[in-house]
GROMACS .gro file of C-alpha atoms in nm:
model
  177
    1UNK     CA    1  -4.675  -0.373   2.615
    2UNK     CA    2  -4.379  -0.522   2.778
    3UNK     CA    3  -4.135  -0.247   2.671
    4UNK     CA    4  -3.959  -0.489   2.438
    5UNK     CA    5  -3.943  -0.434   2.072
    6UNK     CA    6  -4.183  -0.647   1.861
    7UNK     CA    7  -4.010  -0.896   1.650
    8UNK     CA    8  -4.079  -1.019   1.279
    9UNK     CA    9  -4.221  -1.350   1.350
   10UNK     CA   10  -4.063  -1.514   1.046
   11UNK     CA   11  -3.701  -1.424   1.147
   12UNK     CA   12  -3.719  -1.340   1.519
   13UNK     CA   13  -3.531  -1.026   1.455
   14UNK     CA   14  -3.674  -0.712   1.654
   15UNK     CA   15  -3.832  -0.446   1.412
   16UNK     CA   16  -3.609  -0.162   1.352
   17UNK     CA   17  -3.283  -0.359   1.360
   18UNK     CA   18  -3.078  -0.359   1.053
   19UNK     CA   19  -2.995  -0.727   0.942
   20UNK     CA   20  -2.759  -0.650   0.659
   21UNK     CA   21  -2.476  -0.406   0.605
   22UNK     CA   22  -2.529  -0.147   0.322
   23UNK     CA   23  -2.348  -0.257   0.004
   24UNK     CA   24  -2.050  -0.033  -0.095
   25UNK     CA   25  -2.143   0.168  -0.397
   26UNK     CA   26  -1.777   0.128  -0.543
   27UNK     CA   27  -1.570  -0.152  -0.633
   28UNK     CA   28  -1.350  -0.299  -0.350
   29UNK     CA   29  -1.046  -0.104  -0.484
   30UNK     CA   30  -1.218   0.221  -0.485
   31UNK     CA   31  -1.388   0.154  -0.142
   32UNK     CA   32  -1.042   0.092   0.022
   33UNK     CA   33  -0.846   0.340  -0.198
   34UNK     CA   34  -0.812   0.628   0.061
   35UNK     CA   35  -0.689   0.392   0.330
   36UNK     CA   36  -0.449   0.202   0.110
   37UNK     CA   37  -0.301   0.539  -0.013
   38UNK     CA   38  -0.281   0.667   0.342
   39UNK     CA   39  -0.092   0.350   0.472
   40UNK     CA   40   0.156   0.379   0.184
   41UNK     CA   41   0.192   0.762   0.236
   42UNK     CA   42   0.287   0.694   0.605
   43UNK     CA   43   0.540   0.427   0.511
   44UNK     CA   44   0.704   0.659   0.263
   45UNK     CA   45   0.690   0.986   0.473
   46UNK     CA   46   0.736   0.847   0.820
   47UNK     CA   47   0.851   0.481   0.769
   48UNK     CA   48   1.200   0.534   0.929
   49UNK     CA   49   1.055   0.695   1.255
   50UNK     CA   50   1.013   0.485   1.567
   51UNK     CA   51   0.703   0.641   1.718
   52UNK     CA   52   0.594   0.367   1.947
   53UNK     CA   53   0.668   0.416   2.307
   54UNK     CA   54   0.958   0.189   2.438
   55UNK     CA   55   0.995   0.010   2.098
   56UNK     CA   56   1.258   0.028   1.854
   57UNK     CA   57   1.030  -0.075   1.573
   58UNK     CA   58   0.997   0.171   1.271
   59UNK     CA   59   0.651   0.263   1.146
   60UNK     CA   60   0.710   0.088   0.817
   61UNK     CA   61   0.789  -0.246   0.991
   62UNK     CA   62   0.491  -0.204   1.222
   63UNK     CA   63   0.247  -0.159   0.919
   64UNK     CA   64   0.400  -0.459   0.747
   65UNK     CA   65   0.388  -0.677   1.040
   66UNK     CA   66   0.032  -0.571   1.110
   67UNK     CA   67  -0.095  -0.641   0.747
   68UNK     CA   68   0.097  -0.960   0.731
   69UNK     CA   69  -0.047  -1.096   1.058
   70UNK     CA   70  -0.397  -1.064   0.909
   71UNK     CA   71  -0.282  -1.169   0.568
   72UNK     CA   72  -0.420  -0.863   0.408
   73UNK     CA   73  -0.356  -0.761   0.052
   74UNK     CA   74  -0.425  -0.425  -0.122
   75UNK     CA   75  -0.683  -0.411  -0.377
   76UNK     CA   76  -0.510  -0.152  -0.589
   77UNK     CA   77  -0.236  -0.335  -0.793
   78UNK     CA   78   0.000  -0.036  -0.819
   79UNK     CA   79  -0.025   0.027  -0.435
   80UNK     CA   80   0.038  -0.338  -0.379
   81UNK     CA   81   0.355  -0.333  -0.595
   82UNK     CA   82   0.484  -0.028  -0.405
   83UNK     CA   83   0.389  -0.206  -0.083
   84UNK     CA   84   0.589  -0.522  -0.170
   85UNK     CA   85   0.886  -0.291  -0.274
   86UNK     CA   86   0.882  -0.120   0.051
   87UNK     CA   87   0.836  -0.468   0.241
   88UNK     CA   88   1.153  -0.588   0.048
   89UNK     CA   89   1.347  -0.288   0.159
   90UNK     CA   90   1.244  -0.326   0.529
   91UNK     CA   91   1.332  -0.695   0.517
   92UNK     CA   92   1.675  -0.610   0.371
   93UNK     CA   93   1.725  -0.333   0.621
   94UNK     CA   94   1.722  -0.063   0.359
   95UNK     CA   95   1.561   0.281   0.391
   96UNK     CA   96   1.201   0.340   0.300
   97UNK     CA   97   1.263   0.717   0.284
   98UNK     CA   98   1.075   0.851  -0.023
   99UNK     CA   99   1.369   1.056  -0.145
  100UNK     CA  100   1.599   0.750  -0.176
  101UNK     CA  101   1.324   0.549  -0.339
  102UNK     CA  102   1.267   0.810  -0.607
  103UNK     CA  103   1.625   0.791  -0.697
  104UNK     CA  104   1.657   0.422  -0.713
  105UNK     CA  105   1.346   0.250  -0.822
  106UNK     CA  106   1.174   0.215  -1.159
  107UNK     CA  107   1.011   0.520  -1.330
  108UNK     CA  108   0.654   0.388  -1.261
  109UNK     CA  109   0.723   0.333  -0.884
  110UNK     CA  110   0.898   0.678  -0.865
  111UNK     CA  111   0.596   0.848  -1.036
  112UNK     CA  112   0.352   0.689  -0.791
  113UNK     CA  113   0.556   0.780  -0.489
  114UNK     CA  114   0.573   1.145  -0.610
  115UNK     CA  115   0.199   1.121  -0.686
  116UNK     CA  116   0.117   0.990  -0.335
  117UNK     CA  117   0.320   1.248  -0.145
  118UNK     CA  118   0.149   1.542  -0.325
  119UNK     CA  119  -0.134   1.681  -0.142
  120UNK     CA  120  -0.394   1.666  -0.422
  121UNK     CA  121  -0.544   1.347  -0.280
  122UNK     CA  122  -0.856   1.309  -0.045
  123UNK     CA  123  -0.757   1.249   0.322
  124UNK     CA  124  -0.954   1.013   0.526
  125UNK     CA  125  -1.188   1.174   0.782
  126UNK     CA  126  -0.962   1.151   1.068
  127UNK     CA  127  -0.713   1.416   0.903
  128UNK     CA  128  -0.948   1.657   0.761
  129UNK     CA  129  -0.894   2.003   0.919
  130UNK     CA  130  -0.575   1.913   1.083
  131UNK     CA  131  -0.218   2.044   1.004
  132UNK     CA  132  -0.057   1.704   0.948
  133UNK     CA  133   0.306   1.826   0.951
  134UNK     CA  134   0.279   1.981   1.298
  135UNK     CA  135   0.046   1.711   1.416
  136UNK     CA  136   0.299   1.433   1.328
  137UNK     CA  137   0.589   1.613   1.477
  138UNK     CA  138   0.497   1.431   1.814
  139UNK     CA  139   0.562   1.061   1.783
  140UNK     CA  140   0.255   0.978   2.022
  141UNK     CA  141   0.045   1.152   1.749
  142UNK     CA  142   0.194   0.940   1.478
  143UNK     CA  143   0.164   0.608   1.651
  144UNK     CA  144  -0.215   0.695   1.717
  145UNK     CA  145  -0.253   0.796   1.352
  146UNK     CA  146  -0.088   0.487   1.209
  147UNK     CA  147  -0.294   0.250   1.437
  148UNK     CA  148  -0.617   0.448   1.339
  149UNK     CA  149  -0.539   0.408   0.975
  150UNK     CA  150  -0.479   0.048   0.995
  151UNK     CA  151  -0.806  -0.003   1.199
  152UNK     CA  152  -0.995   0.197   0.944
  153UNK     CA  153  -0.858  -0.013   0.662
  154UNK     CA  154  -0.928  -0.345   0.851
  155UNK     CA  155  -1.277  -0.218   0.902
  156UNK     CA  156  -1.348  -0.159   0.537
  157UNK     CA  157  -1.195  -0.518   0.459
  158UNK     CA  158  -1.413  -0.662   0.731
  159UNK     CA  159  -1.712  -0.471   0.576
  160UNK     CA  160  -1.645  -0.597   0.236
  161UNK     CA  161  -1.608  -0.962   0.377
  162UNK     CA  162  -1.932  -0.948   0.552
  163UNK     CA  163  -2.117  -0.795   0.256
  164UNK     CA  164  -1.967  -1.072   0.041
  165UNK     CA  165  -2.090  -1.344   0.283
  166UNK     CA  166  -2.443  -1.183   0.291
  167UNK     CA  167  -2.455  -1.192  -0.084
  168UNK     CA  168  -2.359  -1.555  -0.097
  169UNK     CA  169  -2.620  -1.658   0.187
  170UNK     CA  170  -2.888  -1.457   0.016
  171UNK     CA  171  -2.802  -1.645  -0.326
  172UNK     CA  172  -2.818  -1.988  -0.151
  173UNK     CA  173  -3.140  -1.887   0.025
  174UNK     CA  174  -3.295  -1.805  -0.298
  175UNK     CA  175  -3.173  -2.121  -0.459
  176UNK     CA  176  -3.333  -2.334  -0.179
  177UNK     CA  177  -3.670  -2.161  -0.206
   0.00000   0.00000   0.00000
């Protein structure tokens, strides 16, 4: 024995190494739901704050800039509509404060805003067990939270993209055999 793991001779991959990602058991919209809701929640609740050290950038503009840079789009159409409305308000220099939006926007969007800001929804794993209000009182915590939330969302999108590519490669491989 050389101390190196033995490899599958047909693929050259060491035994015990996972060569494909597990397929999500839900649709892409369900798989990304918690992170999409969380990003909109942050934009509605803390969008006007400037939590980034030595920066005047608001949280809402940071989220928009980050998602736009990677050309990401939400899977949930209602949340995407709300995101686009918030983006338009930021672009026009208007408030993203949820209290103002509830008074000015369509009944459907208002209902979604109220629904998102209620606490009945599942939080992602990074918030369970934390008192969010006191935690986000410090801007440093808020900037870390939004950065983490964006990374979790991008991780899920990347996971879905890899799974889709693996499925296409498997299908092509089967066609060739």
